[in-house]
Coordinates of C-alpha atoms in Angstrom, one line a residue:
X25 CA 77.1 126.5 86.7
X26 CA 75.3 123.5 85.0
X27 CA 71.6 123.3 85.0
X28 CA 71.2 121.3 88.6
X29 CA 73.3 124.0 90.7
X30 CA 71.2 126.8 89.0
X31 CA 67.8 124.7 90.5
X32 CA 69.8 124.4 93.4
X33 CA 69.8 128.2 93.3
X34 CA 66.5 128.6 92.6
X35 CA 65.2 126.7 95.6
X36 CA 67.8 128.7 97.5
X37 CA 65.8 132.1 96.8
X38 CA 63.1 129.9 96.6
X39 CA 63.3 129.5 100.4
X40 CA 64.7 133.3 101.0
X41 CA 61.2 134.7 99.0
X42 CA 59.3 132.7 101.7
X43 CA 61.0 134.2 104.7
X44 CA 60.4 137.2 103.1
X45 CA 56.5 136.2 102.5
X46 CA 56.3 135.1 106.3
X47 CA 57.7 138.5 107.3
X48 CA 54.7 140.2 105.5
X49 CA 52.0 138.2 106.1
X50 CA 52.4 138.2 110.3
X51 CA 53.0 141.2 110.0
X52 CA 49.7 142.0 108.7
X53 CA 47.4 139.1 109.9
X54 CA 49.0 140.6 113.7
X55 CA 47.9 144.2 112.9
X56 CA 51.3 144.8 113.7
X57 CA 52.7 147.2 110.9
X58 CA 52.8 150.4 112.9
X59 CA 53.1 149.2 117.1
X60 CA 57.0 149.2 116.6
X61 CA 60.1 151.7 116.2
X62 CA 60.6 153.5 113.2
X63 CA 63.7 151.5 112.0
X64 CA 61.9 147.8 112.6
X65 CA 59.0 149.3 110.4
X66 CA 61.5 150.7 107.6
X67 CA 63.0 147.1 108.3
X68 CA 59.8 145.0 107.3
X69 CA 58.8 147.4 104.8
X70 CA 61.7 146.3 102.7
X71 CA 59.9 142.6 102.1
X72 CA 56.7 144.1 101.3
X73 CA 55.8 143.0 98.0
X74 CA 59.1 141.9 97.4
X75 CA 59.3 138.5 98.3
X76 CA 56.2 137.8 96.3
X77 CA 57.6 139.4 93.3
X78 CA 60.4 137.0 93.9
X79 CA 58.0 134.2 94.5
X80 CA 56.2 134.7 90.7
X81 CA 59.6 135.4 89.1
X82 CA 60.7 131.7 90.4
X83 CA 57.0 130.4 89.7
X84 CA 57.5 131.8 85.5
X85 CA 61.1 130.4 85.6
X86 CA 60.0 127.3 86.6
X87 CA 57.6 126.8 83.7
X88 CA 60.2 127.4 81.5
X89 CA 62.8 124.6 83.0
X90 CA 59.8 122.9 83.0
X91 CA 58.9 123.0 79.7
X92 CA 62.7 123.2 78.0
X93 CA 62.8 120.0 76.5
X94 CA 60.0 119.8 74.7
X95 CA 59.6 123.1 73.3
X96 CA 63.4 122.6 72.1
X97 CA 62.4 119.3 70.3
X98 CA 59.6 121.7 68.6
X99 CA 57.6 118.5 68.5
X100 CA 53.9 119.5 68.8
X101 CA 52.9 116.4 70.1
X102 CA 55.7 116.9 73.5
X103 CA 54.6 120.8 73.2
X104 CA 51.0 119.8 73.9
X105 CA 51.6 117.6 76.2
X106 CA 53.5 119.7 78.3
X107 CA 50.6 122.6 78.2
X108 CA 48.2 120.2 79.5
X109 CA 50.4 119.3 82.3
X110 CA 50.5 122.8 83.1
X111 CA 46.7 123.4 82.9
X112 CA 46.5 120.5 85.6
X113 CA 49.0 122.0 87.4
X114 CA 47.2 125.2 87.4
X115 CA 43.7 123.9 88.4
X116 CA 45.1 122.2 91.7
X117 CA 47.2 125.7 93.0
X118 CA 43.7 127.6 91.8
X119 CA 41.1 125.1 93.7
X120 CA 43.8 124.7 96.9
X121 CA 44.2 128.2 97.1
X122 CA 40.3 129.1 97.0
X123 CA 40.0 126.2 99.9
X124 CA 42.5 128.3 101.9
X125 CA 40.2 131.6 101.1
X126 CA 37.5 129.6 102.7
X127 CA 39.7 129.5 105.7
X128 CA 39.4 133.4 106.1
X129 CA 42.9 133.5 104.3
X130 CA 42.1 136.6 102.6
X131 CA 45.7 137.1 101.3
X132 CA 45.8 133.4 98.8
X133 CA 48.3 134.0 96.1
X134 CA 47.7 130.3 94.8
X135 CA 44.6 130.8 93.3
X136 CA 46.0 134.0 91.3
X137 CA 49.0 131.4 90.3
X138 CA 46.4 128.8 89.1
X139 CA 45.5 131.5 86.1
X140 CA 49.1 132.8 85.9
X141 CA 49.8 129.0 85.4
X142 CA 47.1 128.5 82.5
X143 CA 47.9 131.8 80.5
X144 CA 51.9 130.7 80.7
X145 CA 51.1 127.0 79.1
X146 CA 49.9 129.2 75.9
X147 CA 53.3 131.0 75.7
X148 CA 55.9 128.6 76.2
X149 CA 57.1 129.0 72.5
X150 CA 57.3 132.4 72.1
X151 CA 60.3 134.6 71.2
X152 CA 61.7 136.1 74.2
X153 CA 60.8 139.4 73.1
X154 CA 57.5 139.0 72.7
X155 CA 57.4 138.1 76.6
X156 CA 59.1 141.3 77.7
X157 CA 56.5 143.3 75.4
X158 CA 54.2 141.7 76.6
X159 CA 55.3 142.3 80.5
X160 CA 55.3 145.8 79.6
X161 CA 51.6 145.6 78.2
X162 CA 50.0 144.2 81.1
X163 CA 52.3 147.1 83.0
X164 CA 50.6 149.5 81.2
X165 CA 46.9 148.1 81.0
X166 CA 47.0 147.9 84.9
X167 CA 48.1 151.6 85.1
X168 CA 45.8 152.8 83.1
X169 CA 43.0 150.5 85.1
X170 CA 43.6 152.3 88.5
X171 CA 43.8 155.8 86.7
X172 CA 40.5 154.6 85.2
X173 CA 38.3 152.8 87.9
X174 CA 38.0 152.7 91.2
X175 CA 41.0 151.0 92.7
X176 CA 39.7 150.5 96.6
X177 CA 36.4 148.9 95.3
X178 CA 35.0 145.9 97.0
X179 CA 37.5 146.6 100.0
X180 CA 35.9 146.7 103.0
X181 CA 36.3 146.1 106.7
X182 CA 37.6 148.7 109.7
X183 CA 41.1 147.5 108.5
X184 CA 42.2 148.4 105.1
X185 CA 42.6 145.8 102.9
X186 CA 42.5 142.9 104.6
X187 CA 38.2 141.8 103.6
X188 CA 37.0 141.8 99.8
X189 CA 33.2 142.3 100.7
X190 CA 32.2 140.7 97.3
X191 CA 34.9 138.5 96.9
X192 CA 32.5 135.1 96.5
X193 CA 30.1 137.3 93.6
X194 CA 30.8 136.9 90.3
X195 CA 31.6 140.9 89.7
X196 CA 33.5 141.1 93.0
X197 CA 35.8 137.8 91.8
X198 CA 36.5 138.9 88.1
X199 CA 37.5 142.5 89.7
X200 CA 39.3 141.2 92.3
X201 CA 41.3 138.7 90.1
X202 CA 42.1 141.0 87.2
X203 CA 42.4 144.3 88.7
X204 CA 42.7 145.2 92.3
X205 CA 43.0 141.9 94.5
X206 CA 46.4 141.2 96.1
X207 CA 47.9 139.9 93.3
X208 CA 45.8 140.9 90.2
X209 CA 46.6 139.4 87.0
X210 CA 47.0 143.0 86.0
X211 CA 50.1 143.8 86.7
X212 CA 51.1 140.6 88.4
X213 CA 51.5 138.6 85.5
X214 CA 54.3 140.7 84.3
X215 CA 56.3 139.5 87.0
X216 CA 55.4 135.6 85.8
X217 CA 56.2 136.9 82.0
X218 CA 59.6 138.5 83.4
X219 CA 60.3 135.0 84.9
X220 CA 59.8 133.1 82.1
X221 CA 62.5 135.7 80.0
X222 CA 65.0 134.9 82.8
X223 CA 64.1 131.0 82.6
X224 CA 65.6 131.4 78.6
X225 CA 68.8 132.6 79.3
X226 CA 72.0 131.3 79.9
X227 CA 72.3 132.2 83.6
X228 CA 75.1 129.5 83.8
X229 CA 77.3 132.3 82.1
X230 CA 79.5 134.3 84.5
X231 CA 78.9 137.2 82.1
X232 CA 75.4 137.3 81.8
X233 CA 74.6 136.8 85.4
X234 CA 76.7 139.9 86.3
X235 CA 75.2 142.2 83.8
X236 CA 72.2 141.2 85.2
X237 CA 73.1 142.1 88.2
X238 CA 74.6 145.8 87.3
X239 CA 71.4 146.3 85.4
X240 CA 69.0 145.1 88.1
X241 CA 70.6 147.3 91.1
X242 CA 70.6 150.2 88.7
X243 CA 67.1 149.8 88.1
X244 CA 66.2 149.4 91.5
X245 CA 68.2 152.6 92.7
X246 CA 67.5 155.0 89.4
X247 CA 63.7 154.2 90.4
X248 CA 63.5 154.7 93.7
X249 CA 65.4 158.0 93.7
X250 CA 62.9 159.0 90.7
X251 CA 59.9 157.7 93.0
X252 CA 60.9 160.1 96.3
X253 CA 61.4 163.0 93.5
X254 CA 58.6 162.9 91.8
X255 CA 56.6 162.3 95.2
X256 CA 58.2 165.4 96.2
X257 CA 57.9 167.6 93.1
X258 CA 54.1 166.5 92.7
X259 CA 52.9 166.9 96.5
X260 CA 52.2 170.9 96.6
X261 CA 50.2 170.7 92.8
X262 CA 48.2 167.3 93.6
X263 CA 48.3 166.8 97.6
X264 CA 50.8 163.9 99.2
X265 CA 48.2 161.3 99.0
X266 CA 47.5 161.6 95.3
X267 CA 51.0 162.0 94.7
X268 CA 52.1 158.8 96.5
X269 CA 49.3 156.9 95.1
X270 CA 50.8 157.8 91.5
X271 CA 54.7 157.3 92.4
X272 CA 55.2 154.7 95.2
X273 CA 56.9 152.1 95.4
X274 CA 55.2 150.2 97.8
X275 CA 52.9 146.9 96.8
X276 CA 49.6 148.9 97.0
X277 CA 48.6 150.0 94.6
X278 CA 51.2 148.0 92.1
X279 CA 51.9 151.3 89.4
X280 CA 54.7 151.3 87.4
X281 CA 57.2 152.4 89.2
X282 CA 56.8 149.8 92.0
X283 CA 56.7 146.7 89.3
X284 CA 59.9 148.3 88.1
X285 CA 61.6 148.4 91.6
X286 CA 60.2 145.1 92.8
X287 CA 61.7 143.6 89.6
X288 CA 65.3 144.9 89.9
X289 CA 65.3 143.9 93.2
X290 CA 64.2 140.0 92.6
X291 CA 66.9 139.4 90.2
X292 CA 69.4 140.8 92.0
X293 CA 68.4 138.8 95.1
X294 CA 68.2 135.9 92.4
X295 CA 71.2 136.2 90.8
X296 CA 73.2 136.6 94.7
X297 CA 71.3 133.4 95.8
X298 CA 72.8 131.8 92.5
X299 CA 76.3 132.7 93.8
X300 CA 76.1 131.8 97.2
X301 CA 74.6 128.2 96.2
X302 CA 77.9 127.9 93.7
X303 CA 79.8 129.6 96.2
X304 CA 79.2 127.2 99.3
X305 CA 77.2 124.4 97.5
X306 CA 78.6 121.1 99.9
X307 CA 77.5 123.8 103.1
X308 CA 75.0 122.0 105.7
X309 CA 73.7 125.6 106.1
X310 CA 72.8 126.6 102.2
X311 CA 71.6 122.6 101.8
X312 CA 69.1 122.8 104.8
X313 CA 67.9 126.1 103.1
X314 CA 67.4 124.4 99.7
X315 CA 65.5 121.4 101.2
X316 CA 63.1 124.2 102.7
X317 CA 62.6 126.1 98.9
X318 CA 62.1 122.7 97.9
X319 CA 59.3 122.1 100.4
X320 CA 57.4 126.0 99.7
X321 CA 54.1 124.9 98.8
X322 CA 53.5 122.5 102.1
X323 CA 55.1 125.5 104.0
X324 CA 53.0 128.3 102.3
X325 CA 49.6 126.1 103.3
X326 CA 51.3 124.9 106.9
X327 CA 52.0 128.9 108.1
X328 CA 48.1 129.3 107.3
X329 CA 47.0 125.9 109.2
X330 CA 49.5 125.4 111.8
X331 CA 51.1 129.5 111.6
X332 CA 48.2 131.2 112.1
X333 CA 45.9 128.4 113.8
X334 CA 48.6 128.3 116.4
X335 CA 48.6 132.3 117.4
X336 CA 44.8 131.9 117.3
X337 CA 44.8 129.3 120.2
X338 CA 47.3 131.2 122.2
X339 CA 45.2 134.6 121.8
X340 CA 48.0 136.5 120.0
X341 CA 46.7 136.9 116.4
X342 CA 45.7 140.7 116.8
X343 CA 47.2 143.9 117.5
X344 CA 50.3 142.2 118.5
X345 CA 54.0 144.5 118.9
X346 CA 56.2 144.4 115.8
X347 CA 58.9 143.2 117.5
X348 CA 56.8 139.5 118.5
X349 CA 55.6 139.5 114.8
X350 CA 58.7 140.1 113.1
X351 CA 60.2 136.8 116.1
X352 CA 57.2 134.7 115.3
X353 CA 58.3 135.0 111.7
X354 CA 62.2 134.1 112.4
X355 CA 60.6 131.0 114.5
X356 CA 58.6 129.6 111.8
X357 CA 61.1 129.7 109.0
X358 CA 63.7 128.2 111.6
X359 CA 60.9 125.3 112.4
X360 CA 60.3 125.4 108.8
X361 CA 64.0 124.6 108.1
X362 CA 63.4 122.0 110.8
X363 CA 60.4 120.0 109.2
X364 CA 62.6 120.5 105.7
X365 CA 65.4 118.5 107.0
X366 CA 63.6 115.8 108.8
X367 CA 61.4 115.0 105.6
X368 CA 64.0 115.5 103.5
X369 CA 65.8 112.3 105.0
X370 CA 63.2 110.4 103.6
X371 CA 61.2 111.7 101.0
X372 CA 62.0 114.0 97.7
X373 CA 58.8 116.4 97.7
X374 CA 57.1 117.8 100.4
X375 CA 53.6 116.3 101.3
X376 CA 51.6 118.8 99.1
X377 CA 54.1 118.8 96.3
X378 CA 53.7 114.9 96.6
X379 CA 49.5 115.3 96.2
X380 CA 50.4 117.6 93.4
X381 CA 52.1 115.6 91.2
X382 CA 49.9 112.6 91.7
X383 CA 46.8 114.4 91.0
X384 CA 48.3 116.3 87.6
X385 CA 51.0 113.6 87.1

């Protein structure tokens, strides 16, 4: 697998992460995560937090590709240069993903890529190592935060977490950003860091790609089973709610154990997407899927605009059955797919991608 059909397979999963980020956010901008049967819900529940895990993974993976040649030439000039490409790069997500805040979009993760993006450009040379230690660091300084401080702060509304009261103060923005926003840089940076990691080695290599596999899926299970028994053992001593606070595996609050899960689970999805784009890599199918990973910026700003704006004019944005949420997401990815194929034909980035590059070159 030579180093086109692996970016092949990126946008591939790419594509797959924003299904699953469609999934999860109609889910919740409908206030439909409970008005459905029990297996739907345990069906949806599988992409929460997931897909963006997936999404940062592929964000820190990028960087590296990104930056391959020139921190190979070791030419500080190229290094440089490549940094302050990245610092442009990172100012336009962070600014476009404040304008969609301003939009009520409460749930931006471009603005929290904008800073992922300038603390990467300063680690591009380091030792591999040094980026898995350093993963675990943030790990641990944002379990040590919520065991600390007050992790609902700022949070407000009759719906949980869906309005940061203080979100536009100074206080309320550094806390939200660093500590208990969606995706705080503590511990969501560790996903970035794991992504860059993956970005050095040689997934081309049969070898490598199915240890990483094994070792991903045995992650994910080992964790998991440790999650429901220590959830279990702990309840009677500390009550169910403190217990699952401290041992979930769900997105809120991100602990340990969930950053641990959600990881094994994005590599494995990686690595699969990576087989089926070698697998079937002339199919119409897994093409018209990589055209839409190639286009997931435009799509992550359109199902704000043109997703949500359109169940807004036809009076469906609240307290809507799972069942239409969960269709309303299938329908978007498939017009999604659509608007890929059709722009494709003509153009090699998406419209946004397009603005991007020209404003950073």
């Amino acid at each position: 697998m030579g180093t086109k059909q692996r970016i092949i397979g990126y946008d591939f999963a790419r594509a797959w992460a924003m299904f699953g980020m469609l999934i999860v956010n109609f889910n919740v901008i409908m206030g439909a995560g409970n008005n459905g049967p029990a297996w739907l819900r345990t069906f949806t529940s599988l992409f929460e937090g997931r897909a963006s895990a997936l999404f940062v993974i592929l964000a820190g993976i990028g960087i590296t590709m990104m930056t391959k040649r020139a921190v190979a030439s070791s030419d500080q000039h190229l290094v440089m240069e490549s940094r302050k490409n990245i610092w442009k790069r990172s100012v336009f997500l962070f600014v476009l993903g404040l304008l969609l805040y301003t939009l009520e979009w409460t749930g931006d993760i471009l603005h929290y890529y904008g800073v992922y993006l300038f603390l990467a450009a300063f680690l591009i040379v380091v030792n591999p190592r040094w980026l898995v230690g350093l993963a675990l660091g943030f790990l641990v300084v944002a379990q040590f935060l919520q065991l600390r401080y007050n992790p609902f702060e700022g949070w407000a509304g009759p719906v949980p977490f869906m309005n940061y009261a203080d979100f536009w103060s100074v206080e309320g923005f550094a806390r939200n950003l660093f500590f208990n926003g969606y995706h705080p840089l503590f511990p969501w940076f560790s996903f970035f860091l794991i992504g860059m990691w993956l970005g050095r080695m040689n997934l081309k290599e049969g070898r490598t790609r199915k240890r990483l596999l094994l070792v991903s899926v045995v992650i994910t299970a080992v964790v998991e089973v440790l999650s429901r028994v220590l959830i279990h053992i702990s309840t009677p001593w500390i009550g169910s709610e403190a217990s699952t606070f401290l041992f979930n595996t769900g997105p809120i609050l991100p602990n340990v154990l969930y950053i641990l899960s959600a990881t094994g689970t994005a590599i494995a999805g990686l690595i699969l997407c990576l087989y089926v784009t070698e697998r079937w890599a002339r199919s119409r199918v897994v093409t018209a899927i990589v055209h839409t990973g190639q286009l997931t910026l435009t799509h992550y700003v359109s199902h704000v605009v043109i997703g949500i704006g359109f169940l807004i004019l036809i009076g469906r944005l609240t307290n809507q059955p799972l069942a239409f949420a969960l269709t309303y997401s299938v329908c978007f990815f498939a017009f999604s797919i659509m608007v890929s194929i059709l722009w494709r034909k003509k153009f090699s980035r998406g419209p946004i991608e397009w603005v991007m590059r020209k404003v950073t070159g």
